[in-house]
PDB file of C-alpha atoms in Angstrom:
ATOM      1  CA  MET K   1      12.610  -9.432  -9.554  1.00 79.00           C
ATOM      2  CA  SER K   2      10.910  -6.061  -9.122  1.00 88.00           C
ATOM      3  CA  PHE K   3       9.774  -4.621  -5.794  1.00 91.00           C
ATOM      4  CA  LEU K   4       7.772  -1.595  -4.767  1.00 90.00           C
ATOM      5  CA  ILE K   5       9.449   0.098  -1.821  1.00 93.00           C
ATOM      6  CA  ARG K   6       7.694   2.961  -0.042  1.00 94.00           C
ATOM      7  CA  VAL K   7      10.041   5.278   1.811  1.00 96.00           C
ATOM      8  CA  GLN K   8       9.484   8.185   4.164  1.00 95.00           C
ATOM      9  CA  LEU K   9      12.328  10.659   3.969  1.00 95.00           C
ATOM     10  CA  PRO K  10      13.230  14.232   4.912  1.00 94.00           C
ATOM     11  CA  ASP K  11      12.048  16.575   2.168  1.00 91.00           C
ATOM     12  CA  ARG K  12      15.384  18.209   1.486  1.00 89.00           C
ATOM     13  CA  PRO K  13      17.682  18.276  -1.562  1.00 86.00           C
ATOM     14  CA  GLY K  14      19.941  15.285  -1.978  1.00 90.00           C
ATOM     15  CA  THR K  15      18.110  12.827   0.275  1.00 93.00           C
ATOM     16  CA  LEU K  16      16.448  10.865  -2.511  1.00 91.00           C
ATOM     17  CA  GLY K  17      19.734  10.831  -4.407  1.00 91.00           C
ATOM     18  CA  ALA K  18      21.470   9.400  -1.348  1.00 93.00           C
ATOM     19  CA  VAL K  19      18.835   6.662  -1.121  1.00 94.00           C
ATOM     20  CA  ALA K  20      19.312   5.893  -4.818  1.00 93.00           C
ATOM     21  CA  SER K  21      23.075   5.613  -4.307  1.00 93.00           C
ATOM     22  CA  ALA K  22      22.635   3.306  -1.316  1.00 94.00           C
ATOM     23  CA  LEU K  23      20.307   1.057  -3.322  1.00 94.00           C
ATOM     24  CA  GLY K  24      22.750   1.072  -6.229  1.00 92.00           C
ATOM     25  CA  GLU K  25      25.532  -0.165  -3.964  1.00 94.00           C
ATOM     26  CA  ILE K  26      23.597  -3.390  -3.303  1.00 94.00           C
ATOM     27  CA  GLY K  27      22.908  -3.904  -7.006  1.00 93.00           C
ATOM     28  CA  ALA K  28      19.335  -2.596  -7.025  1.00 93.00           C
ATOM     29  CA  ASP K  29      18.246  -0.831 -10.218  1.00 91.00           C
ATOM     30  CA  ILE K  30      15.632   1.919  -9.764  1.00 89.00           C
ATOM     31  CA  LEU K  31      13.019   1.649 -12.528  1.00 86.00           C
ATOM     32  CA  SER K  32      10.736   4.499 -11.492  1.00 84.00           C
ATOM     33  CA  VAL K  33       9.948   6.966  -8.712  1.00 85.00           C
ATOM     34  CA  ASP K  34       6.545   8.366  -7.788  1.00 85.00           C
ATOM     35  CA  VAL K  35       5.881  11.092  -5.208  1.00 86.00           C
ATOM     36  CA  VAL K  36       2.952   9.944  -3.076  1.00 89.00           C
ATOM     37  CA  GLU K  37       2.764  12.754  -0.551  1.00 91.00           C
ATOM     38  CA  ARG K  38       4.691  15.780   0.703  1.00 89.00           C
ATOM     39  CA  GLY K  39       4.253  17.968   3.752  1.00 87.00           C
ATOM     40  CA  ALA K  40       5.602  18.984   7.159  1.00 86.00           C
ATOM     41  CA  GLY K  41       9.181  18.542   5.980  1.00 91.00           C
ATOM     42  CA  LEU K  42       8.657  14.922   4.940  1.00 93.00           C
ATOM     43  CA  ALA K  43       8.139  13.169   1.623  1.00 93.00           C
ATOM     44  CA  ILE K  44       6.558   9.773   0.912  1.00 94.00           C
ATOM     45  CA  ASP K  45       7.935   8.231  -2.283  1.00 93.00           C
ATOM     46  CA  ASP K  46       7.276   4.952  -4.055  1.00 91.00           C
ATOM     47  CA  LEU K  47      10.260   3.424  -5.821  1.00 91.00           C
ATOM     48  CA  VAL K  48      10.043   0.452  -8.141  1.00 89.00           C
ATOM     49  CA  VAL K  49      13.400  -1.313  -8.035  1.00 92.00           C
ATOM     50  CA  GLU K  50      14.784  -4.407  -9.675  1.00 91.00           C
ATOM     51  CA  LEU K  51      16.844  -6.642  -7.425  1.00 90.00           C
ATOM     52  CA  PRO K  52      19.335  -9.232  -8.769  1.00 87.00           C
ATOM     53  CA  SER K  53      18.169 -12.831  -8.393  1.00 84.00           C
ATOM     54  CA  GLY K  54      19.232 -14.417  -5.158  1.00 83.00           C
ATOM     55  CA  ARG K  55      19.084 -11.188  -3.170  1.00 86.00           C
ATOM     56  CA  LEU K  56      16.482 -10.973  -0.398  1.00 89.00           C
ATOM     57  CA  PRO K  57      14.225  -7.890  -0.286  1.00 90.00           C
ATOM     58  CA  ASP K  58      15.405  -7.203   3.279  1.00 93.00           C
ATOM     59  CA  VAL K  59      18.568  -5.695   1.810  1.00 95.00           C
ATOM     60  CA  LEU K  60      16.454  -2.920   0.325  1.00 95.00           C
ATOM     61  CA  ILE K  61      15.288  -1.880   3.778  1.00 95.00           C
ATOM     62  CA  THR K  62      18.803  -1.983   5.211  1.00 96.00           C
ATOM     63  CA  ALA K  63      20.218   0.068   2.344  1.00 96.00           C
ATOM     64  CA  ALA K  64      17.496   2.721   2.323  1.00 96.00           C
ATOM     65  CA  GLU K  65      17.488   3.160   6.097  1.00 96.00           C
ATOM     66  CA  SER K  66      21.258   3.583   6.132  1.00 96.00           C
ATOM     67  CA  ILE K  67      20.511   7.177   5.100  1.00 96.00           C
ATOM     68  CA  GLU K  68      19.804   9.412   8.086  1.00 95.00           C
ATOM     69  CA  GLY K  69      16.116  10.184   8.573  1.00 95.00           C
ATOM     70  CA  VAL K  70      14.859   7.607   6.065  1.00 96.00           C
ATOM     71  CA  GLU K  71      12.266   5.025   7.077  1.00 96.00           C
ATOM     72  CA  VAL K  72      10.863   2.221   4.922  1.00 96.00           C
ATOM     73  CA  ASP K  73       7.084   1.845   5.242  1.00 93.00           C
ATOM     74  CA  ALA K  74       6.767  -1.330   3.168  1.00 90.00           C
ATOM     75  CA  VAL K  75       8.367  -3.531   0.538  1.00 92.00           C
ATOM     76  CA  ARG K  76       6.391  -5.862  -1.705  1.00 87.00           C
ATOM     77  CA  PRO K  77       6.780  -7.630  -5.053  1.00 86.00           C
ATOM     78  CA  TYR K  78       5.587  -5.506  -7.934  1.00 80.00           C
ATOM     79  CA  ALA K  79       4.861  -6.275 -11.582  1.00 71.00           C
ATOM     80  CA  GLY K  80       5.391  -3.395 -13.975  1.00 59.00           C
ATOM     81  CA  VAL K  81       6.473   0.203 -13.460  1.00 53.00           C
ATOM     82  CA  LEU K  82       4.655   3.307 -12.279  1.00 52.00           C
ATOM     83  CA  ASP K  83       2.985   5.311 -15.040  1.00 55.00           C
ATOM     84  CA  THR K  84       1.367   8.551 -13.950  1.00 53.00           C
ATOM     85  CA  HIS K  85      -0.190   9.005 -17.431  1.00 61.00           C
ATOM     86  CA  ARG K  86      -2.246   5.835 -17.063  1.00 76.00           C
ATOM     87  CA  GLU K  87      -5.193   7.795 -15.604  1.00 81.00           C
ATOM     88  CA  LEU K  88      -5.815   9.599 -18.892  1.00 79.00           C
ATOM     89  CA  GLU K  89      -5.570   6.381 -20.866  1.00 86.00           C
ATOM     90  CA  LEU K  90      -8.064   4.661 -18.570  1.00 89.00           C
ATOM     91  CA  VAL K  91     -10.565   7.516 -18.783  1.00 87.00           C
ATOM     92  CA  GLU K  92     -10.325   7.365 -22.575  1.00 88.00           C
ATOM     93  CA  GLU K  93     -10.921   3.603 -22.575  1.00 90.00           C
ATOM     94  CA  VAL K  94     -14.036   4.012 -20.436  1.00 91.00           C
ATOM     95  CA  ALA K  95     -15.358   6.865 -22.585  1.00 89.00           C
ATOM     96  CA  GLU K  96     -14.913   4.807 -25.771  1.00 90.00           C
ATOM     97  CA  ASP K  97     -17.073   1.966 -24.422  1.00 90.00           C
ATOM     98  CA  PRO K  98     -19.370   3.246 -21.624  1.00 89.00           C
ATOM     99  CA  ARG K  99     -21.468   0.068 -21.524  1.00 90.00           C
ATOM    100  CA  ASN K 100     -18.424  -1.949 -20.495  1.00 93.00           C
ATOM    101  CA  GLY K 101     -16.826   1.024 -18.782  1.00 94.00           C
ATOM    102  CA  LEU K 102     -17.407  -0.210 -15.239  1.00 95.00           C
ATOM    103  CA  ALA K 103     -15.514  -3.447 -15.894  1.00 96.00           C
ATOM    104  CA  VAL K 104     -12.740  -1.613 -17.749  1.00 95.00           C
ATOM    105  CA  PHE K 105     -12.370   0.898 -14.942  1.00 95.00           C
ATOM    106  CA  THR K 106     -12.313  -1.732 -12.202  1.00 96.00           C
ATOM    107  CA  GLU K 107      -9.633  -3.716 -13.996  1.00 94.00           C
ATOM    108  CA  GLY K 108      -7.481  -0.638 -14.577  1.00 93.00           C
ATOM    109  CA  VAL K 109      -7.654   1.029 -11.163  1.00 93.00           C
ATOM    110  CA  PRO K 110      -5.235  -1.327  -9.327  1.00 91.00           C
ATOM    111  CA  LYS K 111      -2.484  -0.501 -11.826  1.00 86.00           C
ATOM    112  CA  ILE K 112      -2.893   3.211 -11.108  1.00 87.00           C
ATOM    113  CA  ILE K 113      -3.352   3.205  -7.360  1.00 86.00           C
ATOM    114  CA  ARG K 114      -0.832   0.368  -6.899  1.00 85.00           C
ATOM    115  CA  ALA K 115      -3.364  -1.910  -5.243  1.00 91.00           C
ATOM    116  CA  GLY K 116      -3.732  -5.665  -5.500  1.00 92.00           C
ATOM    117  CA  TRP K 117      -7.365  -5.650  -6.574  1.00 96.00           C
ATOM    118  CA  ALA K 118     -10.581  -3.665  -6.941  1.00 97.00           C
ATOM    119  CA  VAL K 119     -14.306  -4.381  -6.782  1.00 97.00           C
ATOM    120  CA  VAL K 120     -17.409  -2.272  -7.325  1.00 97.00           C
ATOM    121  CA  VAL K 121     -20.383  -2.926  -5.073  1.00 96.00           C
ATOM    122  CA  SER K 122     -23.919  -1.538  -5.075  1.00 95.00           C
ATOM    123  CA  TRP K 123     -26.199  -1.000  -2.100  1.00 94.00           C
ATOM    124  CA  ASP K 124     -29.996  -1.379  -2.224  1.00 91.00           C
ATOM    125  CA  GLY K 125     -30.618  -0.439   1.385  1.00 88.00           C
ATOM    126  CA  SER K 126     -30.122  -3.884   2.852  1.00 88.00           C
ATOM    127  CA  THR K 127     -27.708  -5.882   0.677  1.00 89.00           C
ATOM    128  CA  ALA K 128     -24.300  -5.258  -0.867  1.00 91.00           C
ATOM    129  CA  ARG K 129     -24.062  -6.710  -4.377  1.00 93.00           C
ATOM    130  CA  ARG K 130     -20.856  -7.042  -6.370  1.00 94.00           C
ATOM    131  CA  LEU K 131     -21.196  -5.419  -9.783  1.00 95.00           C
ATOM    132  CA  THR K 132     -17.725  -6.082 -11.171  1.00 96.00           C
ATOM    133  CA  SER K 133     -14.214  -6.903 -10.020  1.00 96.00           C
ATOM    134  CA  SER K 134     -10.644  -6.924 -11.252  1.00 96.00           C
ATOM    135  CA  SER K 135      -9.015 -10.185 -12.299  1.00 91.00           C
ATOM    136  CA  ALA K 136      -7.060 -10.507  -9.047  1.00 90.00           C
ATOM    137  CA  ALA K 137      -9.959  -9.693  -6.708  1.00 95.00           C
ATOM    138  CA  PRO K 138     -10.858 -12.300  -4.065  1.00 94.00           C
ATOM    139  CA  GLU K 139     -14.206 -14.028  -4.583  1.00 91.00           C
ATOM    140  CA  THR K 140     -15.105 -13.751  -0.901  1.00 89.00           C
ATOM    141  CA  LYS K 141     -18.674 -12.520  -0.491  1.00 84.00           C
ATOM    142  CA  LEU K 142     -19.000  -9.310   1.479  1.00 85.00           C
ATOM    143  CA  GLN K 143     -21.233  -9.234   4.504  1.00 77.00           C
ATOM    144  CA  THR K 144     -23.200  -6.061   5.158  1.00 84.00           C
ATOM    145  CA  PRO K 145     -20.494  -3.351   5.263  1.00 92.00           C
ATOM    146  CA  PRO K 146     -21.390  -0.677   7.837  1.00 94.00           C
ATOM    147  CA  TRP K 147     -19.910   2.061   5.639  1.00 95.00           C
ATOM    148  CA  LEU K 148     -22.517   1.692   2.877  1.00 95.00           C
ATOM    149  CA  PRO K 149     -23.823   3.989   1.498  1.00 96.00           C
ATOM    150  CA  LEU K 150     -20.576   5.957   1.282  1.00 96.00           C
ATOM    151  CA  ALA K 151     -20.608   9.743   1.166  1.00 95.00           C
ATOM    152  CA  ARG K 152     -16.915  10.377   0.475  1.00 95.00           C
ATOM    153  CA  ALA K 153     -13.629   8.615  -0.226  1.00 96.00           C
ATOM    154  CA  THR K 154     -12.016   7.121   2.845  1.00 97.00           C
ATOM    155  CA  VAL K 155      -9.530   4.629   4.244  1.00 97.00           C
ATOM    156  CA  LEU K 156     -11.244   1.630   5.857  1.00 97.00           C
ATOM    157  CA  ASP K 157     -10.108  -0.377   8.865  1.00 96.00           C
ATOM    158  CA  GLY K 158      -8.797  -3.682   7.501  1.00 95.00           C
ATOM    159  CA  GLU K 159      -9.396  -5.381  10.857  1.00 94.00           C
ATOM    160  CA  ASP K 160     -13.020  -4.338  11.296  1.00 95.00           C
ATOM    161  CA  ASP K 161     -15.662  -7.019  11.912  1.00 93.00           C
ATOM    162  CA  TRP K 162     -17.114  -6.854   8.391  1.00 93.00           C
ATOM    163  CA  VAL K 163     -13.728  -7.603   6.753  1.00 95.00           C
ATOM    164  CA  PRO K 164     -13.440 -11.268   5.624  1.00 94.00           C
ATOM    165  CA  GLU K 165     -10.991 -13.291   7.693  1.00 94.00           C
ATOM    166  CA  THR K 166      -8.838 -14.145   4.689  1.00 94.00           C
ATOM    167  CA  TRP K 167      -8.338 -10.430   3.972  1.00 95.00           C
ATOM    168  CA  GLN K 168      -7.333  -9.812   7.559  1.00 95.00           C
ATOM    169  CA  GLU K 169      -4.848 -12.695   7.491  1.00 95.00           C
ATOM    170  CA  LEU K 170      -3.115 -11.074   4.507  1.00 93.00           C
ATOM    171  CA  GLY K 171      -2.931  -7.705   6.253  1.00 93.00           C
ATOM    172  CA  THR K 172      -5.031  -6.089   3.534  1.00 95.00           C
ATOM    173  CA  GLU K 173      -5.166  -2.291   3.525  1.00 96.00           C
ATOM    174  CA  LEU K 174      -8.488  -0.962   2.199  1.00 97.00           C
ATOM    175  CA  ALA K 175      -9.812   2.249   0.689  1.00 98.00           C
ATOM    176  CA  ALA K 176     -13.142   3.103  -0.912  1.00 98.00           C
ATOM    177  CA  THR K 177     -14.764   5.910  -2.853  1.00 97.00           C
ATOM    178  CA  PRO K 178     -18.267   6.611  -4.193  1.00 96.00           C
ATOM    179  CA  LEU K 179     -18.551   6.022  -7.906  1.00 95.00           C
ATOM    180  CA  GLY K 180     -20.946   8.738  -8.960  1.00 91.00           C
ATOM    181  CA  LYS K 181     -23.386   8.076  -6.114  1.00 94.00           C
ATOM    182  CA  PRO K 182     -23.203   6.883  -2.484  1.00 96.00           C
ATOM    183  CA  ASP K 183     -24.803   3.509  -3.216  1.00 95.00           C
ATOM    184  CA  ARG K 184     -22.238   2.528  -5.879  1.00 96.00           C
ATOM    185  CA  VAL K 185     -18.782   2.205  -4.382  1.00 97.00           C
ATOM    186  CA  LEU K 186     -15.310   1.287  -5.600  1.00 97.00           C
ATOM    187  CA  LEU K 187     -13.371  -0.742  -3.012  1.00 98.00           C
ATOM    188  CA  VAL K 188      -9.634  -1.317  -3.469  1.00 97.00           C
ATOM    189  CA  GLY K 189      -7.419  -3.679  -1.503  1.00 96.00           C
ATOM    190  CA  ARG K 190      -3.687  -3.755  -1.004  1.00 94.00           C
ATOM    191  CA  PRO K 191      -2.720  -7.121   0.580  1.00 93.00           C
ATOM    192  CA  GLY K 192       0.308  -6.730   2.817  1.00 88.00           C
ATOM    193  CA  GLY K 193       0.218  -2.920   2.584  1.00 86.00           C
ATOM    194  CA  PRO K 194       1.483  -0.294   2.540  1.00 89.00           C
ATOM    195  CA  MET K 195      -1.317   1.767   4.043  1.00 90.00           C
ATOM    196  CA  PHE K 196      -3.218   4.172   1.816  1.00 93.00           C
ATOM    197  CA  ARG K 197      -2.048   7.761   2.257  1.00 89.00           C
ATOM    198  CA  ALA K 198      -4.420  10.746   2.173  1.00 88.00           C
ATOM    199  CA  ALA K 199      -3.006  11.865  -1.174  1.00 86.00           C
ATOM    200  CA  GLU K 200      -3.689   8.432  -2.677  1.00 91.00           C
ATOM    201  CA  VAL K 201      -7.293   8.441  -1.471  1.00 93.00           C
ATOM    202  CA  ALA K 202      -7.770  11.923  -2.932  1.00 90.00           C
ATOM    203  CA  ARG K 203      -6.311  10.713  -6.225  1.00 88.00           C
ATOM    204  CA  LEU K 204      -8.688   7.736  -6.204  1.00 93.00           C
ATOM    205  CA  ALA K 205     -11.701   9.962  -5.504  1.00 93.00           C
ATOM    206  CA  HIS K 206     -10.730  12.389  -8.266  1.00 89.00           C
ATOM    207  CA  LEU K 207     -10.386   9.595 -10.803  1.00 91.00           C
ATOM    208  CA  ALA K 208     -13.691   8.008  -9.752  1.00 93.00           C
ATOM    209  CA  GLY K 209     -15.415  11.366 -10.067  1.00 92.00           C
ATOM    210  CA  ILE K 210     -14.173  11.850 -13.631  1.00 89.00           C
ATOM    211  CA  VAL K 211     -15.052   8.339 -14.770  1.00 92.00           C
ATOM    212  CA  SER K 212     -18.501   8.345 -13.161  1.00 91.00           C
ATOM    213  CA  VAL K 213     -19.579  11.143 -15.535  1.00 87.00           C
ATOM    214  CA  VAL K 214     -19.401   8.800 -18.537  1.00 86.00           C
ATOM    215  CA  LEU K 215     -20.625   5.645 -16.808  1.00 87.00           C
ATOM    216  CA  PRO K 216     -24.296   4.679 -17.289  1.00 82.00           C
ATOM    217  CA  ASP K 217     -26.459   4.753 -14.129  1.00 75.00           C
TER     218      ASP K 217
END
């Protein structure tokens, strides 16, 4: 079974290699590594690892944190591997079929940002209306979100009053970005975490900005 493990580690040569060795000693096979954020002497990396059947994911935390200075932010099941070239492919898919581009984009975003689901909502001044959603998105109807219209990409509080109870029970981390205009917003959810980092939100906003150019109004 594959897991996505997010680690915070000292940004110095050899640390990631030491983590890889520690994971290898418990039989974990690293499928891919993605740098999420770097700064202030620390690095945040996402590793997709395959764990032999019968092994509990807790062993990943123990192994990684056996390296001095390493902390595990989250571990969760993950289908697939990280592909940093997926953004270009998604933009091309949207550009080839702009009329269905919103649905194509919403379905593809979770694979890029490593979220569980995505929805696009519109705001008419009094009501939030769902325009499209990814296949794994919850069908829960949104109440009136206080952050609409949205001026810029941001992380949202997953325990705020507007958040549906079922989302809160799953510990869903949330982020949102305008999709071409403040009253059309992409909302992404990551049930069980990890939290969205600033670099991830910036990446989401950049992608939304590119795609919105070819989307019809």
